Short mmCIF file of C-alpha atoms and ligand atoms in Angstrom, two decimals:
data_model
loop_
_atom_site.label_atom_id
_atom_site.label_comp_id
_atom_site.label_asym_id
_atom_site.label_seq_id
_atom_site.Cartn_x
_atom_site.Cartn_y
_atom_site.Cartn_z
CA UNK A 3 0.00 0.00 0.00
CA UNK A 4 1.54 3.67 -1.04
CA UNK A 5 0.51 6.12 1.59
CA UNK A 6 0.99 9.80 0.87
CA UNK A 7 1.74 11.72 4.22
CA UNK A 8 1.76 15.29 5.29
CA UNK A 9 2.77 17.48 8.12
CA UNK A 10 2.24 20.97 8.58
CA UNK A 11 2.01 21.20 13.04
CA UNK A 12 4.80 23.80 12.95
CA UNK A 13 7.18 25.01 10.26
CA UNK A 14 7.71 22.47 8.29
CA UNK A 15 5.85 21.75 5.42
CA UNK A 16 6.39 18.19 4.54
CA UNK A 17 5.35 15.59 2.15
CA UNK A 18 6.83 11.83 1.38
CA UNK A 19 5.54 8.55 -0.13
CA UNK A 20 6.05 5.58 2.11
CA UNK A 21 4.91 1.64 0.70
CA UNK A 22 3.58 -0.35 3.63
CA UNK A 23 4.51 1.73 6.80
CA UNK A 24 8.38 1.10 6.10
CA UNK A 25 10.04 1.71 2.68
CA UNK A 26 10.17 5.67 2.66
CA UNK A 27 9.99 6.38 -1.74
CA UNK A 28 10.64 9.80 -1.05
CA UNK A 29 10.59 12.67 1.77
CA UNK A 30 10.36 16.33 1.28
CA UNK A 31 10.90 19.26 3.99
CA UNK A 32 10.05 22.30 3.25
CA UNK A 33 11.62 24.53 6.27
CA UNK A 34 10.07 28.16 6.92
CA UNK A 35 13.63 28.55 9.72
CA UNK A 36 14.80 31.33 7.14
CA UNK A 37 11.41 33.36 7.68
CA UNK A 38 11.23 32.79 11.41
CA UNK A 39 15.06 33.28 12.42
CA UNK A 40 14.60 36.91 12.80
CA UNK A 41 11.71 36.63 15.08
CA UNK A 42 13.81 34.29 17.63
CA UNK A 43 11.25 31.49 17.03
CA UNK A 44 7.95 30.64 14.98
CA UNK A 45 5.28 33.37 14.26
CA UNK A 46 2.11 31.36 13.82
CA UNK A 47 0.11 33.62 11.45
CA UNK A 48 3.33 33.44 9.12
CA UNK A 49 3.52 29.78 9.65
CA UNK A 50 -0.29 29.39 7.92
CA UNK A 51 0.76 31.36 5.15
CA UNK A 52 3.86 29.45 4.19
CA UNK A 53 2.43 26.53 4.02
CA UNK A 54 -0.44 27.55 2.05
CA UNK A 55 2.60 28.77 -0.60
CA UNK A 56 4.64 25.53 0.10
CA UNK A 57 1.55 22.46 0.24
CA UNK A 58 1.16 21.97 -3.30
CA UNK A 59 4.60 21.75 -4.74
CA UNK A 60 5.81 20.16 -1.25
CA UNK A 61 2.95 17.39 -2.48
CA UNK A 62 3.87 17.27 -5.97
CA UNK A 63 7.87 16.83 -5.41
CA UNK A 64 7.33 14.08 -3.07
CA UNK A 65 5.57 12.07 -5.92
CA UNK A 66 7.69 12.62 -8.97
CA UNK A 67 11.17 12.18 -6.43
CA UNK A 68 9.01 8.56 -5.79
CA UNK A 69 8.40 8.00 -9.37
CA UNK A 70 5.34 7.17 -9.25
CA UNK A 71 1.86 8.83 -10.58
CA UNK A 72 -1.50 10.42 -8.58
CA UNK A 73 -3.25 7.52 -9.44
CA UNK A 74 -0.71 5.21 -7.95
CA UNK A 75 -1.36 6.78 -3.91
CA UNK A 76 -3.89 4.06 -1.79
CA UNK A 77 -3.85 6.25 1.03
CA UNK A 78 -3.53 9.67 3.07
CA UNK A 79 -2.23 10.45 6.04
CA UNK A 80 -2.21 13.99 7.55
CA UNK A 81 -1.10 15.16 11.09
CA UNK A 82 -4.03 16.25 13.06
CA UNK A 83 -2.48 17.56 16.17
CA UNK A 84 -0.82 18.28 18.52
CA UNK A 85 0.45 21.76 16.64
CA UNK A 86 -0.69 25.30 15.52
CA UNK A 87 -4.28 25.34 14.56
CA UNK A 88 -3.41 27.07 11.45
CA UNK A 89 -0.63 25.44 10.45
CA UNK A 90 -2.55 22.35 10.80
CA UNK A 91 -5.23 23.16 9.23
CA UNK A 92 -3.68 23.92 5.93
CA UNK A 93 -2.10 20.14 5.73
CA UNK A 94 -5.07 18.40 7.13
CA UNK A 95 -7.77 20.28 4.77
CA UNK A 96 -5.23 19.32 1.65
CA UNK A 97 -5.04 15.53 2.68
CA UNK A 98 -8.74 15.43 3.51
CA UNK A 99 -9.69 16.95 0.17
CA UNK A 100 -6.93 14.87 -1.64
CA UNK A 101 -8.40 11.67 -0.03
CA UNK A 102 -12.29 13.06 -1.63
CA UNK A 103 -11.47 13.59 -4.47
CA UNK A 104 -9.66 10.16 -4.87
CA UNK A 105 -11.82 8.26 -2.98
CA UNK A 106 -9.09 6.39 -0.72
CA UNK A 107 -8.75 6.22 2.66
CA UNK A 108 -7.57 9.18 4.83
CA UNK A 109 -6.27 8.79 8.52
CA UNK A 110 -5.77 11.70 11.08
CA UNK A 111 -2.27 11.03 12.93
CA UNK A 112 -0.99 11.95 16.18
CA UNK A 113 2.04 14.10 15.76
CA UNK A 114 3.85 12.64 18.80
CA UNK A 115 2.66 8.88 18.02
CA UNK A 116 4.58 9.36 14.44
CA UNK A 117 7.87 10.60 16.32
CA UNK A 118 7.74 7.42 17.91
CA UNK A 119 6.89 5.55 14.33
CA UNK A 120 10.58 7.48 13.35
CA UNK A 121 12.11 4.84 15.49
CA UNK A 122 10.01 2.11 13.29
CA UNK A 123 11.38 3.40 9.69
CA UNK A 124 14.74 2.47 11.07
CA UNK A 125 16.91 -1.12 10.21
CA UNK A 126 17.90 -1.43 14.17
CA UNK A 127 14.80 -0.63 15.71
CA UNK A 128 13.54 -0.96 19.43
CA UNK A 129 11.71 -4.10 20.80
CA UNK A 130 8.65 -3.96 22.99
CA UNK A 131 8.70 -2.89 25.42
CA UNK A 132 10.48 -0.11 25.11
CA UNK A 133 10.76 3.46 26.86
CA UNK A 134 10.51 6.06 24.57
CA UNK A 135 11.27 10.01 24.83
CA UNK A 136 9.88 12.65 22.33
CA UNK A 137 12.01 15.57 22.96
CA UNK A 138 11.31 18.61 20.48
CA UNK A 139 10.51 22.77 20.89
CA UNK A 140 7.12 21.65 22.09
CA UNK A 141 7.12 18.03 23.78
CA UNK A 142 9.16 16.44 26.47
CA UNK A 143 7.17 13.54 26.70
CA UNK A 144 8.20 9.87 28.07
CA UNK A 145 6.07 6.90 26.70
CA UNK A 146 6.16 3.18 27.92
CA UNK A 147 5.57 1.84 24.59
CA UNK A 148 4.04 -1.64 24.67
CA UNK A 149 2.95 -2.37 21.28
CA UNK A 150 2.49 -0.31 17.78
CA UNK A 151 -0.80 1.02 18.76
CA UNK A 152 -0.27 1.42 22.66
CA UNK A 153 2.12 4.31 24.16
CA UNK A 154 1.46 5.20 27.52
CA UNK A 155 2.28 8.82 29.19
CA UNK A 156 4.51 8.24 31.91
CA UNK A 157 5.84 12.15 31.81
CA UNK A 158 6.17 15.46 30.52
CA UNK A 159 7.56 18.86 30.97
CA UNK A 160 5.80 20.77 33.46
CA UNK A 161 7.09 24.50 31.68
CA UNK A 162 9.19 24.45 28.71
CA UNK A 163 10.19 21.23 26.42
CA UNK A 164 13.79 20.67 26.41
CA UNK A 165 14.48 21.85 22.83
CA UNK A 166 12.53 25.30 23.78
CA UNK A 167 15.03 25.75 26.74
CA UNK A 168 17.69 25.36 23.93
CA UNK A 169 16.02 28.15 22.15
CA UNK A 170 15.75 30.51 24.79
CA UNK A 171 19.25 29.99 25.93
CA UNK A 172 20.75 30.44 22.60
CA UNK A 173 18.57 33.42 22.23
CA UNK A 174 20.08 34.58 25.70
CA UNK A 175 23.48 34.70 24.63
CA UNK A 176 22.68 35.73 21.34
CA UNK A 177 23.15 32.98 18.62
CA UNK A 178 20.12 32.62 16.52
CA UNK A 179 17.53 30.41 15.64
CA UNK A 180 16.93 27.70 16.25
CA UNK A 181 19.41 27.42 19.22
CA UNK A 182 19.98 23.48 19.40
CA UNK A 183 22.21 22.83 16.63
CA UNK A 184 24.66 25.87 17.18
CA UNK A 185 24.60 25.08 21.31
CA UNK A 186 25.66 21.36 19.98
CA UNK A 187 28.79 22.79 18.11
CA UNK A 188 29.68 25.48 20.56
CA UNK A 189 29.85 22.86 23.45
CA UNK A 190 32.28 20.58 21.09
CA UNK A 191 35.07 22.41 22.52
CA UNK A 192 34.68 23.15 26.03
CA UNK A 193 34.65 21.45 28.95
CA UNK A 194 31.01 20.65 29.73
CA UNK A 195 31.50 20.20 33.80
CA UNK A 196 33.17 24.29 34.03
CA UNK A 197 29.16 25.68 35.52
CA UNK A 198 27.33 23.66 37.78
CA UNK A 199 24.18 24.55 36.60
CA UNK A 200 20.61 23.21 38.18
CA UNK A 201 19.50 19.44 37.34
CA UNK A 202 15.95 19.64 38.50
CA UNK A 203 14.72 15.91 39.10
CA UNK A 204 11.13 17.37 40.69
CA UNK A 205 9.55 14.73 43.52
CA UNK A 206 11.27 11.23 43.41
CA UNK A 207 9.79 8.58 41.09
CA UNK A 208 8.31 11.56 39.01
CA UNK A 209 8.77 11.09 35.17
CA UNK A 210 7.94 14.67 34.69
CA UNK A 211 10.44 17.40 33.52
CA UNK A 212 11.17 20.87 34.42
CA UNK A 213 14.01 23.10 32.40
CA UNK A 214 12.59 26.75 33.84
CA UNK A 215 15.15 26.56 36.38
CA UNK A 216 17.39 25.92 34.69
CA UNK A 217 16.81 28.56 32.18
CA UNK A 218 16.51 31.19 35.02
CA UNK A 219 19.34 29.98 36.36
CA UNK A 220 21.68 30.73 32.74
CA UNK A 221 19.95 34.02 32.91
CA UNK A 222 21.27 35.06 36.13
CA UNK A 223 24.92 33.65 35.12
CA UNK A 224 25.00 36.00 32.42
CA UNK A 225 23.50 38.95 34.03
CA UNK A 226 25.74 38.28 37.21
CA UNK A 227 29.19 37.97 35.22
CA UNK A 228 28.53 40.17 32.71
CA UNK A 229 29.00 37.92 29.85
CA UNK A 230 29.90 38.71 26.37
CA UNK A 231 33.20 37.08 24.79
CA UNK A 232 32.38 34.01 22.54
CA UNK A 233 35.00 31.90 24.42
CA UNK A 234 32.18 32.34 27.78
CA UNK A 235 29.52 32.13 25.44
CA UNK A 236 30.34 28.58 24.26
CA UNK A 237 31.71 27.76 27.82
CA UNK A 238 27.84 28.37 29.09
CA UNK A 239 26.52 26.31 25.94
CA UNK A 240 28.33 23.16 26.71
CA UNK A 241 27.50 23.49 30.92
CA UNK A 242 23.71 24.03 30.12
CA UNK A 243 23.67 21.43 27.22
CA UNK A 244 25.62 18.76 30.30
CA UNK A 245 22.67 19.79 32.44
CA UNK A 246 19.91 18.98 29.77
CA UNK A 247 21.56 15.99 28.75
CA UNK A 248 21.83 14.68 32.43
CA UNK A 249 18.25 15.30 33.20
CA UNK A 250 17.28 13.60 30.06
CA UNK A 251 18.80 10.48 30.49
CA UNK A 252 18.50 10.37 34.47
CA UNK A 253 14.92 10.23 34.04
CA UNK A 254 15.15 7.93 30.91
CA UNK A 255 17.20 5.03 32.40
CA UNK A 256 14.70 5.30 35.75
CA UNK A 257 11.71 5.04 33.74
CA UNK A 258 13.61 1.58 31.60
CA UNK A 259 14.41 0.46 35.11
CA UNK A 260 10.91 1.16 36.41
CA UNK A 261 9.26 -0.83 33.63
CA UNK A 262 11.52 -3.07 33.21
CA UNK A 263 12.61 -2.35 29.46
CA UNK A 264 15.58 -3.22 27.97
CA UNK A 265 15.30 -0.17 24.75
CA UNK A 266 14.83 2.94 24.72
CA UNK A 267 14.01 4.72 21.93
CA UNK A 268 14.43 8.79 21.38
CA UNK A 269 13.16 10.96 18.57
CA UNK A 270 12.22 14.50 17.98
CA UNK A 271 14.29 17.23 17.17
CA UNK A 272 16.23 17.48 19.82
CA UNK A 273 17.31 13.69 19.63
CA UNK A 274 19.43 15.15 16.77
CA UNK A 275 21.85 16.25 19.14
CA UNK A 276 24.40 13.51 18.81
CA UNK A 277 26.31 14.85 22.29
CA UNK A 278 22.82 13.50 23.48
CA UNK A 279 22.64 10.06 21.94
CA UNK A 280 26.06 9.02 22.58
CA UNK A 281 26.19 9.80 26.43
CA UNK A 282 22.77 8.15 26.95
CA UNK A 283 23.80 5.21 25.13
CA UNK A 284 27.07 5.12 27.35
CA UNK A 285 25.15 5.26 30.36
CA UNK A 286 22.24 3.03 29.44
CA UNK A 287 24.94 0.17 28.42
CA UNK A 288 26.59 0.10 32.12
CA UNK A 289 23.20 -0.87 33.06
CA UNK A 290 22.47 -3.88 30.20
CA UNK A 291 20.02 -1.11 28.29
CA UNK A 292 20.50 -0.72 24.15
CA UNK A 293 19.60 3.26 23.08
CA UNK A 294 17.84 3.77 19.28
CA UNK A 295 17.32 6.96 17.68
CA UNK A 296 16.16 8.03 14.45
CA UNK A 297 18.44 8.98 11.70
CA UNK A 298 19.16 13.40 11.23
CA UNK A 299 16.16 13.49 8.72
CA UNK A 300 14.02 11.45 10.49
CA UNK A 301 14.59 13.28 14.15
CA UNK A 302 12.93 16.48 13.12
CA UNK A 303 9.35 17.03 11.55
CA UNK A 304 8.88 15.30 8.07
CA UNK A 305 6.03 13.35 6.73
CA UNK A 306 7.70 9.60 6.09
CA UNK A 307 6.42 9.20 10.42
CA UNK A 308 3.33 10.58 9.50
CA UNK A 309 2.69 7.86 6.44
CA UNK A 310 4.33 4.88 8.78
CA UNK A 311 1.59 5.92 11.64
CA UNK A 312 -0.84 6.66 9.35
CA UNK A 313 -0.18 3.34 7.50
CA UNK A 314 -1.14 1.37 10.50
CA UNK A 315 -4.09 3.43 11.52
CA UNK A 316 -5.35 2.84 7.98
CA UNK A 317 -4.57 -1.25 8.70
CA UNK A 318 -6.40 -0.53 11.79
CA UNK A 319 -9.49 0.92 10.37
CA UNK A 320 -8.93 4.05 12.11
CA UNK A 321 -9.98 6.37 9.56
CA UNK A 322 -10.97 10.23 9.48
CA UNK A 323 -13.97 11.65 7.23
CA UNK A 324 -14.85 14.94 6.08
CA UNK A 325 -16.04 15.66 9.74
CA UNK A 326 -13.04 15.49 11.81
CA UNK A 327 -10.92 18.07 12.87
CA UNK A 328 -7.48 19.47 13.42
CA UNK A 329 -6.66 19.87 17.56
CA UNK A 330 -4.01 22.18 19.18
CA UNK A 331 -3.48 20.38 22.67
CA UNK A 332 -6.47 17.92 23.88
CA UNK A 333 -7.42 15.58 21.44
CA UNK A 334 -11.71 15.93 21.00
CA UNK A 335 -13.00 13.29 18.75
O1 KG4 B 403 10.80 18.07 16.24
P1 KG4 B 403 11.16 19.45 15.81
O2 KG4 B 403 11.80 19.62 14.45
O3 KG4 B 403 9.92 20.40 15.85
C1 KG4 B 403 9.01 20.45 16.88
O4 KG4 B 403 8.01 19.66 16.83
O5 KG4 B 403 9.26 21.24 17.83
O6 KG4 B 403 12.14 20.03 16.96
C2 KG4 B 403 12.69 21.32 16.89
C3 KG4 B 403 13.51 21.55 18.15
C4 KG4 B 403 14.06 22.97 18.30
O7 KG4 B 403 13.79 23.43 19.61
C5 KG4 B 403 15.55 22.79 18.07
O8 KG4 B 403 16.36 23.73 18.77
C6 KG4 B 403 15.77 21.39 18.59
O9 KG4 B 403 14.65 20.67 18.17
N1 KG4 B 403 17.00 20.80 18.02
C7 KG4 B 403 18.07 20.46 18.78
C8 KG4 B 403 19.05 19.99 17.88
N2 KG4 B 403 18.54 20.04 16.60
C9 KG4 B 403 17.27 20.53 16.72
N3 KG4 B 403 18.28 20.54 20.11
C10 KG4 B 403 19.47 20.14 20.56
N4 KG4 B 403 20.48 19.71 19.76
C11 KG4 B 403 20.32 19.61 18.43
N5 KG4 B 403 21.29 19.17 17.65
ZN1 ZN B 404 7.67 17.39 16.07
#
């Protein structure tokens, strides 16, 4: 079955052909970063817009890079939330009319359940059980993952997601949008244990995050000392990034040992951060656990997770008509 997939949640407009939930034909990514780097992070109303410019030849780029024709599509898969309303709207409405017109089946998918599905488009992938952790600008989320159709919550962020507190940091000191990847190389060179900045761990046996500290806390450093030469700039990247990182995979290796898992699976765009994945997977292996991440493409937003979760939704007979709607935070059916 060739399932077209779209996502539009944030600022990425994305389209890709995937044949039965696993071979990926072809995946586009249209990125609005350009437009929202002078901002300091995404403007919603200019979000809508740019992927009202970007949906149709996003679409029609992802089927000729497939090779394949309109008529050879079974299926459509759009993300229906978490996201922007009217970022959503503008991929869901094009998948649901797509999916009309065609007559073929259309399936509403949970952003956050197709970071997980990332893992699944991968040769080494998790077993079940498995802990997984979707880390992004919006979501710092923990799962207990059980089966393809069963993720549990176990945690989240409290204030902001852990790629947020990336952006707001590198927006502190100055270094543009968004802040992950440039944090990532700045810390490459210093020491990453200089600061001892906060590693808030909230009540024991909590699963649940919290990074405002944290951020208040890099605040005051650079307001107390005065900051401003590149050389303390990237000293402060690498201490914050150690503190992130440390949380992270505290909490991560508790919840494996809680559930007993043996995997645990990241994705998201923060599980880009390869500083990340290789100390996790370090610490996991002292304690018999194996770490799995997506690869760079597949960490961020992009539609191939979207057609793999919509692919099974579609097996499932969990389908979306001409009724359903796009949902910002609490899913309504
Ligand atoms: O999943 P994503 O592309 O979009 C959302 O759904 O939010 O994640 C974007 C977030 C941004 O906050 C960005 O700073 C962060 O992922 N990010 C990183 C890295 N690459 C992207 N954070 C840390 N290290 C990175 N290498
Ligand atoms: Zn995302």
């Amino acid at each position: 079955m060739i399932v077209l997939g779209i996502e539009s949640s944030c600022d990425e407009t994305a389209a890709a052909i995937v044949q039965d939930g696993t071979t990926i034909l072809s995946s586009v990514i249209s990125s609005q970063i350009d437009v929202h780097h002078k901002y300091g992070g995404v403007v919603p109303e200019l979000a809508s817009r740019m992927h009202i410019e970007a949906i149709v030849p996003v679409v029609d780029d992802a089927i000729k890079k497939a090779n394949i024709k309109i008529k050879d599509i079974d299926a459509v898969a759009a993300t229906r939330g978490p996201g922007l309303i009217g970022a959503l709207l503008v991929g869901f409405s094009f998948a649901k009319s797509f999916a009309f017109a065609r007559q073929i089946p259309f399936a509403g998918v949970n952003h956050l359940e197709a970071h997980i599905y990332s893992l699944f488009l991968m040769k080494k992938k998790p077993a079940f059980p498995f802990i997984a952790l979707v880390v992004s600008g919006g979501h710092t989320n923990i799962y207990y993952v059980t089966s393809q159709d069963n993720f549990e919550l176990m945690g989240q962020t409290r204030d902001d997601a852990a790629g947020e507190a990336f952006d707001k940091v590198a927006k502190m000191l100055g270094l543009g949008y968004p802040g992950g990847p440039i944090i990532e190389e700045l810390s490459k060179t210093k020491d990453p244990k200089a600061i001892s900045f906060p590693r808030s761990m909230l009540e024991k046996d909590s699963f649940d995050f919290s990074f405002s500290g944290l951020k208040s806390s890099v605040a005051r450093y650079i307001h107390v000392n005065n900051i401003s030469s590149e050389d303390e700039k990237a000293q402060i990247a690498s201490s914050f990034q150690e503190a992130v990182i440390d949380v992270l995979s505290k909490k991560l290796i508790n919840a494996a040992h809680y559930k007993k898992c043996k995997s645990i699976g990241i994705a998201g765009g923060v599980s880009a951060n390869q500083t990340f994945a290789n100390k996790l997977s370090i610490r996991a292996k002292t304690k018999n656990i194996s770490v799995f991440s997506p690869s760079t493409e597949l960490c961020g937003d992009n539609a191939a997770m979207i057609a793999a979760r919509g692919f099974r939704m579609i097996q499932q007979g969990s389908l979306c008509n001409l009724d359903h709607d796009v949902f910002s935070r609490t899913k309504i059916d």
